[in-house]
Short mmCIF file of C-alpha atoms in Angstrom, two decimals:
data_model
loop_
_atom_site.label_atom_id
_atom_site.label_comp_id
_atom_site.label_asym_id
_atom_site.label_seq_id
_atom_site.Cartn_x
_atom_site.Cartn_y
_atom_site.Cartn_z
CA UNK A 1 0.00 0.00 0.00
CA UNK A 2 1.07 3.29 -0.66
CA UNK A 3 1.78 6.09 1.41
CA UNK A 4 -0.75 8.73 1.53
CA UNK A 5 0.63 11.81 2.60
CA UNK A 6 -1.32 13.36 5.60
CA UNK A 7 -2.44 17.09 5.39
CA UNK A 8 0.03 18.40 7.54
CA UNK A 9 2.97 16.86 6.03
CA UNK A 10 1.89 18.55 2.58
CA UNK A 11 1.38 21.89 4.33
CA UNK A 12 5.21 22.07 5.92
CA UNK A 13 6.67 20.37 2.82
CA UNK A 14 5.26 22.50 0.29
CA UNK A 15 4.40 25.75 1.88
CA UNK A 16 7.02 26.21 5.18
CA UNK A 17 10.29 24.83 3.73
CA UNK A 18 12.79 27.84 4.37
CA UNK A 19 14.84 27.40 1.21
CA UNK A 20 11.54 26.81 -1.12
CA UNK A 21 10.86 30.39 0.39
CA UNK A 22 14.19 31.87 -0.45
CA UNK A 23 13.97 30.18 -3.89
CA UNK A 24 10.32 31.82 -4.73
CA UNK A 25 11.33 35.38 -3.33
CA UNK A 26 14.64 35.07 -6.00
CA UNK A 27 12.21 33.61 -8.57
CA UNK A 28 9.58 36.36 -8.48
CA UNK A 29 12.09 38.99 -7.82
CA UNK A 30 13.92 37.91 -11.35
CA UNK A 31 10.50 37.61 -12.79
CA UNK A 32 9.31 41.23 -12.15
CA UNK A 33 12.83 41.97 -13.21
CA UNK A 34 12.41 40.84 -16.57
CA UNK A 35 8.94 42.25 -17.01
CA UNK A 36 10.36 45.45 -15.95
CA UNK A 37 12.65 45.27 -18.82
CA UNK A 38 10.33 43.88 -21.22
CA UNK A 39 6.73 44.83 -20.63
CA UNK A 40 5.43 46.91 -23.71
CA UNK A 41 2.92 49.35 -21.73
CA UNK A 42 5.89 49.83 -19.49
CA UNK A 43 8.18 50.93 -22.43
CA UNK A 44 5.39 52.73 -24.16
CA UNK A 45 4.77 55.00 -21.21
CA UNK A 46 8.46 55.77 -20.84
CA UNK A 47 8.25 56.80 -24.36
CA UNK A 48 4.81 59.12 -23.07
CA UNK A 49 6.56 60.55 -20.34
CA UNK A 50 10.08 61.44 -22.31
CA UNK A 51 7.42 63.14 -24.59
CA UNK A 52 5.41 65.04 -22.12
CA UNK A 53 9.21 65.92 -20.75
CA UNK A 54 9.95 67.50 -24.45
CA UNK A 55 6.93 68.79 -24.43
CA UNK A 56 6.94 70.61 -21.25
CA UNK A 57 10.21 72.22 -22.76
CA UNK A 58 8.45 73.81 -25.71
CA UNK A 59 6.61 76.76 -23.43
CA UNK A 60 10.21 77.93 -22.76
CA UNK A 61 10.83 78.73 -26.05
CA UNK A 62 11.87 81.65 -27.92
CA UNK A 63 8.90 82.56 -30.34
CA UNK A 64 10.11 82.87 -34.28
CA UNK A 65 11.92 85.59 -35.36
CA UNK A 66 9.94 87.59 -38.21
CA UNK A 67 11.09 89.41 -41.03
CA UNK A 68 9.19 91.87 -43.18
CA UNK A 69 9.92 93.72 -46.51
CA UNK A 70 7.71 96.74 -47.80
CA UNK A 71 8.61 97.72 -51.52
CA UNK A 72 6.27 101.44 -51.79
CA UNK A 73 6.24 103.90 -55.19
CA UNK A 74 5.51 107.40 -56.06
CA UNK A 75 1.71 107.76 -56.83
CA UNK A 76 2.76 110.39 -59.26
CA UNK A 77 6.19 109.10 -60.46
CA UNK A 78 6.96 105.25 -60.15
CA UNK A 79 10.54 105.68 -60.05
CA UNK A 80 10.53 107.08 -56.77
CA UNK A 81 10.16 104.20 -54.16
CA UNK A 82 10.93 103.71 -50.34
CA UNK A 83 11.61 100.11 -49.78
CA UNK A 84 11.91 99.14 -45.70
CA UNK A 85 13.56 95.64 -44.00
CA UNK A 86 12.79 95.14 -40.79
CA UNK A 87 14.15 91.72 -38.71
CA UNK A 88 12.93 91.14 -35.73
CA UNK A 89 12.86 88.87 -32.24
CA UNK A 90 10.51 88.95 -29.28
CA UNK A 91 11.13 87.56 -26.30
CA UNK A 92 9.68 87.67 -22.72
CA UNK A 93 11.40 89.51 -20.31
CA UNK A 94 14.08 87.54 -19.03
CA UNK A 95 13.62 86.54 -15.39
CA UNK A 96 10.27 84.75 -16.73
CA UNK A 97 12.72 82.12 -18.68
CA UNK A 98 14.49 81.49 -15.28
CA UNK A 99 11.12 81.13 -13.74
CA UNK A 100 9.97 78.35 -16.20
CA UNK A 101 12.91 76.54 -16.39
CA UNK A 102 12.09 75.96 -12.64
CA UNK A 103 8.93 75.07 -13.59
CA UNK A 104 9.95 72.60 -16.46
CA UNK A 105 12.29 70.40 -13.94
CA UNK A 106 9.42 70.26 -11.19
CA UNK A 107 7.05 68.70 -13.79
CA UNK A 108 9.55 66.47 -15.02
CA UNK A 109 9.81 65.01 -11.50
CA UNK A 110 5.87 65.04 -11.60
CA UNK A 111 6.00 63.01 -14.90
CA UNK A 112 8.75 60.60 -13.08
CA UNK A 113 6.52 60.06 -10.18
CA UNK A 114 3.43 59.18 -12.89
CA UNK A 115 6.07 56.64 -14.33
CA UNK A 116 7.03 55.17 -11.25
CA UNK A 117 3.24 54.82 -9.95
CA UNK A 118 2.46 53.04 -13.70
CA UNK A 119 5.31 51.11 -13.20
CA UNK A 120 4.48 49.65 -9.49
CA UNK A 121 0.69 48.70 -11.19
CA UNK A 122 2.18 46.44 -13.39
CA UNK A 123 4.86 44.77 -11.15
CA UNK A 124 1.95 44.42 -8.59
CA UNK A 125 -0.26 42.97 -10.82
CA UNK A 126 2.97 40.27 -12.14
CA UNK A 127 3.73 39.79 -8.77
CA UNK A 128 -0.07 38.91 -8.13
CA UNK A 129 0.10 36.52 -11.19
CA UNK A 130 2.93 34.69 -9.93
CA UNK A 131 0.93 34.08 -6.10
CA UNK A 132 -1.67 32.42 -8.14
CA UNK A 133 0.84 30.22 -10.39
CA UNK A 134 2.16 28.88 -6.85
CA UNK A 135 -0.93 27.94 -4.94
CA UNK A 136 -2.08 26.54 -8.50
CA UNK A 137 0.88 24.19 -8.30
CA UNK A 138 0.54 23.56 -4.41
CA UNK A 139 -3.28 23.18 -5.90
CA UNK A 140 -1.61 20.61 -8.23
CA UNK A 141 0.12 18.68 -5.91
CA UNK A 142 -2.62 17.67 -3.27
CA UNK A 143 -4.95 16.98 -6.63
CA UNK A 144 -2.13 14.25 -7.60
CA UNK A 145 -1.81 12.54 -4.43
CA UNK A 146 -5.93 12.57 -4.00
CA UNK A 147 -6.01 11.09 -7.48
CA UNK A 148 -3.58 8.23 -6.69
CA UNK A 149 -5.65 7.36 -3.76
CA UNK A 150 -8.91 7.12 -6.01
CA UNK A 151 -7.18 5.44 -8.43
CA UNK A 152 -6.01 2.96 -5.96
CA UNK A 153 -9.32 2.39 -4.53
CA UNK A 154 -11.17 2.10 -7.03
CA UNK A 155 -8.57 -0.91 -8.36
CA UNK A 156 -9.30 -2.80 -5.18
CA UNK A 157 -13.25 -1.94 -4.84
CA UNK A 158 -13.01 -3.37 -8.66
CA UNK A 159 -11.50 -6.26 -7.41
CA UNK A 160 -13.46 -6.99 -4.47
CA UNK A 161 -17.17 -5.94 -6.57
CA UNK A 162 -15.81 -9.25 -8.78
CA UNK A 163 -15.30 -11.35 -5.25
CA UNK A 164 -18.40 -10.18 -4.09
CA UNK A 165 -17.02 -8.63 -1.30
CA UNK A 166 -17.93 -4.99 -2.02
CA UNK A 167 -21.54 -3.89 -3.75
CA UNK A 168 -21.90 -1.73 -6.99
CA UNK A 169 -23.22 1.18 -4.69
CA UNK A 170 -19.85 1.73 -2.89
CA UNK A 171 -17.47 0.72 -6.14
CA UNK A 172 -19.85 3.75 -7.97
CA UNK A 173 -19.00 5.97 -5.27
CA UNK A 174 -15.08 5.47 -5.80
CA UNK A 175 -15.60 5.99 -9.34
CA UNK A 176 -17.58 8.93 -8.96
CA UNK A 177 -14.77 10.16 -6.52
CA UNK A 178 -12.51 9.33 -9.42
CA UNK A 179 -14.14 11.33 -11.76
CA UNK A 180 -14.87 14.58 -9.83
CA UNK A 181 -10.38 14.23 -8.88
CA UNK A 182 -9.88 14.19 -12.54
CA UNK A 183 -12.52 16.98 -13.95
CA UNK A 184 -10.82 18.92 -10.95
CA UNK A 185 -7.02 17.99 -11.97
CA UNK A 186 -7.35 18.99 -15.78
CA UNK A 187 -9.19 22.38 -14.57
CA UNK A 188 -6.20 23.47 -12.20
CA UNK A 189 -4.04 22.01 -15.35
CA UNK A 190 -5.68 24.78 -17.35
CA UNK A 191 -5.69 27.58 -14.86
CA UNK A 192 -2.36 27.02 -14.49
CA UNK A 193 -1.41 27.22 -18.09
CA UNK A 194 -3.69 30.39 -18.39
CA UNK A 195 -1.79 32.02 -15.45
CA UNK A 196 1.35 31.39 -16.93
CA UNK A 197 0.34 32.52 -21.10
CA UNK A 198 -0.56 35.66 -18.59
CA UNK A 199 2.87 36.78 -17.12
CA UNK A 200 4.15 35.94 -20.73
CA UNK A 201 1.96 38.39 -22.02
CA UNK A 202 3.09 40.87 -19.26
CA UNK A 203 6.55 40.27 -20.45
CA UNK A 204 6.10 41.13 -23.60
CA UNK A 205 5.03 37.80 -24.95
CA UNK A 206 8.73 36.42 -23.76
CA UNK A 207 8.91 33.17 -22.50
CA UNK A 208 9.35 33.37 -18.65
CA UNK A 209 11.23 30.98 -16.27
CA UNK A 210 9.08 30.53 -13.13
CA UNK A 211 9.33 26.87 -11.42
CA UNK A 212 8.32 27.76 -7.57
CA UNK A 213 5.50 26.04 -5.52
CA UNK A 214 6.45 27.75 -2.16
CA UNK A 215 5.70 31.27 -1.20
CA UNK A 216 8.52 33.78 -0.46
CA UNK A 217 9.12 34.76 3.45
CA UNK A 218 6.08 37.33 4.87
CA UNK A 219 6.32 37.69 8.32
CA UNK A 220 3.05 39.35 9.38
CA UNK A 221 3.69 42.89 11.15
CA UNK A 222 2.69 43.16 14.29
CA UNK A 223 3.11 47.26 14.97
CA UNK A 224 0.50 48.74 13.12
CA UNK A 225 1.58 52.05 13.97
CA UNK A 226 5.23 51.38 12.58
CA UNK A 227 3.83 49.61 9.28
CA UNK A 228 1.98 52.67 8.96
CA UNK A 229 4.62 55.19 9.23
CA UNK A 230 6.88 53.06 7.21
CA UNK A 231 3.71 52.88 3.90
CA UNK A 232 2.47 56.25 4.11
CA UNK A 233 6.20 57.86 3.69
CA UNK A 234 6.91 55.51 0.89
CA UNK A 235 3.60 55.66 -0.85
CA UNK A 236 3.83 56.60 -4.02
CA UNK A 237 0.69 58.03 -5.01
CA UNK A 238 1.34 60.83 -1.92
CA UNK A 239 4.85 61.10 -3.22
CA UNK A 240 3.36 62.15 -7.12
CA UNK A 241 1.02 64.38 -5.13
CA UNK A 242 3.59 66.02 -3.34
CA UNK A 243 5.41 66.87 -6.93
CA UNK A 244 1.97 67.97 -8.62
CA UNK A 245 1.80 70.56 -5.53
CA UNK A 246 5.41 72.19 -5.95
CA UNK A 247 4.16 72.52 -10.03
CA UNK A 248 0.91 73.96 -8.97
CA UNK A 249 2.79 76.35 -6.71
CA UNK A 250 5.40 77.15 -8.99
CA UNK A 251 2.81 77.98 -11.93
CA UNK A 252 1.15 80.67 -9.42
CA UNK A 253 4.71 82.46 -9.79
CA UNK A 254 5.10 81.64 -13.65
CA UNK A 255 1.38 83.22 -14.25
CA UNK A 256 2.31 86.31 -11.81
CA UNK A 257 5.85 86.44 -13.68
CA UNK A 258 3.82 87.08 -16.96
CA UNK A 259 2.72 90.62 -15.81
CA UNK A 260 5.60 91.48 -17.03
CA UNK A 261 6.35 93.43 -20.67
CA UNK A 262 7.65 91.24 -23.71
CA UNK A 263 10.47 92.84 -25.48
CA UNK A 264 11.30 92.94 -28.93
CA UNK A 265 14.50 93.70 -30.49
CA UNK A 266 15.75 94.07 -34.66
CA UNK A 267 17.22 95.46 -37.52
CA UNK A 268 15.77 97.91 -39.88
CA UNK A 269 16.38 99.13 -42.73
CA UNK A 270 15.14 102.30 -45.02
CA UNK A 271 15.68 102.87 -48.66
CA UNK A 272 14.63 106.50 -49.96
CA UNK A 273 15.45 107.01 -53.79
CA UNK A 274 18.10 104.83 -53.33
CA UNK A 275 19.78 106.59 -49.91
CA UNK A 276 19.66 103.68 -47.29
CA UNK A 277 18.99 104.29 -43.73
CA UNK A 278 19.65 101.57 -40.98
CA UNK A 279 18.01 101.40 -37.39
CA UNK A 280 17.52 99.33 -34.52
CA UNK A 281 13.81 98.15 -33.63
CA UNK A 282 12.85 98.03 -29.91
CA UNK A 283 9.51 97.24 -28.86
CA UNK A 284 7.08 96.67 -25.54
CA UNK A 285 4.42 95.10 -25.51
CA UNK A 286 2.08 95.50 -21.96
CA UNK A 287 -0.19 92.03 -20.96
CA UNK A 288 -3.24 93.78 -20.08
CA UNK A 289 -5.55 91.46 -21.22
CA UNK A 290 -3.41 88.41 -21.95
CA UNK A 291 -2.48 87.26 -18.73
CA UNK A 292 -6.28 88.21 -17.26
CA UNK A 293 -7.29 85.64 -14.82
CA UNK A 294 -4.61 83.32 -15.13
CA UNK A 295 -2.93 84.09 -11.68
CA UNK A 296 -6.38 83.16 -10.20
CA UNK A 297 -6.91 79.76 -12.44
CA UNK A 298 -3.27 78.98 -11.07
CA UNK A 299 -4.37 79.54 -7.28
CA UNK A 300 -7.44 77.59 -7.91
CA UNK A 301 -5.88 74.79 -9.48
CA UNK A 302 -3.32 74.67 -6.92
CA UNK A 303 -6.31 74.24 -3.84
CA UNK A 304 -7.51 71.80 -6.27
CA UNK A 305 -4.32 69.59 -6.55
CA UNK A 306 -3.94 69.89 -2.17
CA UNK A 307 -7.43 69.15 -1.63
CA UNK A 308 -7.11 65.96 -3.87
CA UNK A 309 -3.52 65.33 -1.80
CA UNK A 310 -5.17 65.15 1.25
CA UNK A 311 -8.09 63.22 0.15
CA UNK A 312 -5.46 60.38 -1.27
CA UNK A 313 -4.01 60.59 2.07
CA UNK A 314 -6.72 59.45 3.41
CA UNK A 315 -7.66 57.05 1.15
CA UNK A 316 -4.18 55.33 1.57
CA UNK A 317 -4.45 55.17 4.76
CA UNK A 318 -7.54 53.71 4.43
CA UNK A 319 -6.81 51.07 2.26
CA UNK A 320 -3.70 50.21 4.69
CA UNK A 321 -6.39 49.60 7.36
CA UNK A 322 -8.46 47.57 5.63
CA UNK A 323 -5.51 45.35 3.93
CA UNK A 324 -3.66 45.24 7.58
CA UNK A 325 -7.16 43.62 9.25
CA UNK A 326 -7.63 40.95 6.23
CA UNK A 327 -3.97 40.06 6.47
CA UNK A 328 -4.80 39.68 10.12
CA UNK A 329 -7.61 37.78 9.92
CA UNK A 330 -5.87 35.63 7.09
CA UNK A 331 -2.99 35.48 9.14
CA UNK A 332 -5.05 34.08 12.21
CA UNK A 333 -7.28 31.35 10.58
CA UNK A 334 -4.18 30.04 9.03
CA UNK A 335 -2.65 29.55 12.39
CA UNK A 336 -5.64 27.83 13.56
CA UNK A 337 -5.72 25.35 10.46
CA UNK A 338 -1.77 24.78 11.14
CA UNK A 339 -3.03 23.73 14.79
CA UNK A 340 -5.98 21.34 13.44
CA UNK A 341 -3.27 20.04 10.66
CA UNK A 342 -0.82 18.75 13.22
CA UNK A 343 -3.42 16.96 15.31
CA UNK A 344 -5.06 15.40 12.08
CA UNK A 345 -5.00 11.94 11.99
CA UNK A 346 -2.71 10.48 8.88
CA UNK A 347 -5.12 9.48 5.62
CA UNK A 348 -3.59 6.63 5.69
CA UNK A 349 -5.11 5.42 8.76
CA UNK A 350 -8.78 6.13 7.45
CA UNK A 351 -7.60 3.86 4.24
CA UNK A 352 -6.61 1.59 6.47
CA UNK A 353 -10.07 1.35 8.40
CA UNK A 354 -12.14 1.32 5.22
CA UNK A 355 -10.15 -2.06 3.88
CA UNK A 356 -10.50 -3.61 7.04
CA UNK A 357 -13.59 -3.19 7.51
CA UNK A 358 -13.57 -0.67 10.68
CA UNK A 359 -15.13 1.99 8.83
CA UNK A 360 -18.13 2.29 5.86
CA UNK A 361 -17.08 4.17 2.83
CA UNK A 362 -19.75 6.78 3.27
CA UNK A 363 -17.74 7.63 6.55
CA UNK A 364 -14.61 7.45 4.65
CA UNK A 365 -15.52 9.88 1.98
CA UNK A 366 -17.53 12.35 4.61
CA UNK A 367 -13.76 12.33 6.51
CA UNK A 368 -11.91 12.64 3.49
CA UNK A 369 -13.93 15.10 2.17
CA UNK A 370 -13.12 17.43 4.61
CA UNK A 371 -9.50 16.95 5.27
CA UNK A 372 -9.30 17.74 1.62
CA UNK A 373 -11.12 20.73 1.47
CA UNK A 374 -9.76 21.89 4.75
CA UNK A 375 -6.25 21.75 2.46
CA UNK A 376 -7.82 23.55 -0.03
CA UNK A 377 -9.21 26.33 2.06
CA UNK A 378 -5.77 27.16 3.66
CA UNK A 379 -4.32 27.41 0.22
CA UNK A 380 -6.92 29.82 -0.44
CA UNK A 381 -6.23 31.66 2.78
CA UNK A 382 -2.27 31.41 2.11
CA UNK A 383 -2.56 32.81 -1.51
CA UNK A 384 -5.33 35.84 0.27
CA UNK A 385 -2.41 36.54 2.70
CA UNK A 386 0.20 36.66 0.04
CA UNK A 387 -1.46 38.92 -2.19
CA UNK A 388 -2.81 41.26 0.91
CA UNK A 389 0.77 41.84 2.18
CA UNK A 390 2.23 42.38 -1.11
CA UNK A 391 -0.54 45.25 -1.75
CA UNK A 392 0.46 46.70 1.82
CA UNK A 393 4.13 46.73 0.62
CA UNK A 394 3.81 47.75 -3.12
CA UNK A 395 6.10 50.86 -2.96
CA UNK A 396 9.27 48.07 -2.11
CA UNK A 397 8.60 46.80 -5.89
#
């Protein structure tokens, strides 16, 4: 007879093994390494933001330089003309170019932030993917070893239904058994391949290298107040917040800053019946109804961009709470299923009291039954944790 591995022995083996865990953290670490490298909407939006960075650039421009030629003649005699050049370049005053260039380096760390924020979405959601691929494969596992143990019984049921020592109602529950194990096994079979067609797709349709069944390390923390210091500093969303402000603030002084008269500078030059006369060109020009308003849009927008700061705030620290109780909670029932697990009597046992006799197969199912899907509900509540933690420390990817 085989040796049917007991519940607990599948949970320490497969889940608690400390090098598994350093194995998967090195595996998914090199995983959202290469999707970092290879992802398209990842190098698409670098290409947006290098863009919006070029483009941010343009207001600081010099506008075109113009050039004008009037050819005029003699109403009365034709051969007397005036003919007039006149080159020219406008410009605002200067201090305003200091003021935007300021300006253009404060929303190019705004753009960076936007980046990075894009960025941890897509390692979260790869790092998600690969959570799933491993409780899929611990999934895998306990489906195997409940399929060998159908498969074995319903060999001997078959055997003893021929002997006469077993009835067609028990050797059709076996088979039945057998049948839900494999409709079950070529499901996870397919879940996993979908899972894994997935982080190929989110790595730019490149093959990817991912083997683990154990989860990385992830201690649960047990100072809320220190996890929450430690989240809300690194959060990123605040931290792209933060950035928007200082641009908000710093347009306020580019919009006051525009108050002030463009100048214009050029060349001209005068030809009277062929005498030439050359000049210089200087120019004002006074925004008093350009710049109308804009100084107020820039204060308003400004309150807009802090009121929506400290509404994130809140909703970060919201979403911390919320994730920090479900971890707990996760964190707790697992404990409590790691308690039941070592107490659990060994499978092998029950097979051994349904042969002999001890034991009717309805009671062997009804026990087996729920040892199984006791297994399957702590993988569930493993993978919950896993994910819930890795959403509480997203800014570390």
């Amino acid at each position: 007879m085989k040796r049917i591995i007991i519940i607990g022995s599948l949970i320490s083996c497969a889940l608690l093994a400390p090098t598994g865990e350093v194995r998967a953290q090195s595996g998914i670490e090199q995983v959202l390494k290469n999707i970092e490298t290879n992802n398209k909407e990842l190098q698409a939006n670098a290409q947006l933001i290098a863009s919006q960075k070029l483009e941010a650039k343009t207001d600081n421009n010099l506008p075109d330089p113009t050039l004008s030629y009037a050819h005029l003649w003699g109403a009365k005699d034709k051969n007397e003309t005036i003919g007039e050049l006149v080159v020219s370049q406008s410009f605002d005053f200067p201090s305003l170019y200091a003021t935007r260039n300021k300006l253009n380096r404060l929303k190019a760390g705004a753009f960076d932030s936007q980046a990075i924020i894009f960025r941890q979405e897509k390692l979260l959601l790869a790092k998600e993917v690969c959570l799933d691929i491993i409780m899929l494969r611990q999934q895998k596992h306990i489906l195997e070893e409940r399929l060998r143990n159908a498969e074995e019984l319903a060999k001997m049921y078959a055997k003893r239904l021929q002997t006469g020592d077993a009835n067609a109602l028990e050797t059709n529950k076996i088979n039945l058994e057998l049948l839900n194990v494999k409709t079950e096994t070529s499901l996870n079979e397919t879940a996993l391949r979908n899972k894994l067609q997935e982080l190929n797709t989110l790595n730019g349709n490149i093959p990817v290298v991912f083997e683990e069944s154990a989860y990385p390390a992830t201690p649960f923390p047990a100072d809320y107040q220190m996890l929450k210091s430690e989240v809300l500093s690194a959060d990123r969303t605040l931290m792209a917040f933060n950035n928007e402000s200082l641009v908000a603030r710093k347009q306020i002084a580019v919009n006051k800053s525009q108050w002030l008269p463009k100048l214009e500078l050029g060349y001209r030059r005068n030809t009277e019946t062929g005498t030439p006369f050359n000049g210089v060109v200087v120019g004002f020009s006074f925004p008093l109804f350009e710049n109308r308003n804009k100084v107020k849009i820039a204060k308003a927008q400004a309150l807009n961009i802090d009121l929506q700061k400290d509404n994130a705030a809140l909703q970060v620290e919201s979403e911390l709470a919320q994730l920090y109780r479900e971890a707990k909670t996760l964190h707790t029932s697992m404990e409590e299923y790691r308690k039941t697990f070592q107490a659990q009597q060994d499978l092998a046992l029950l097979k051994q009291a349904l042969t002999g006799g001890q034991i009717s197969m309805i009671e062997y199912f009804v026990e087996v039954s729920v040892i199984y899907q006791s297994h399957q509900n702590y993988l569930q509540l493993e993978n919950q944790y896993q994910k819930a933690m890795a959403r509480i420390y997203k800014s570390k990817l």
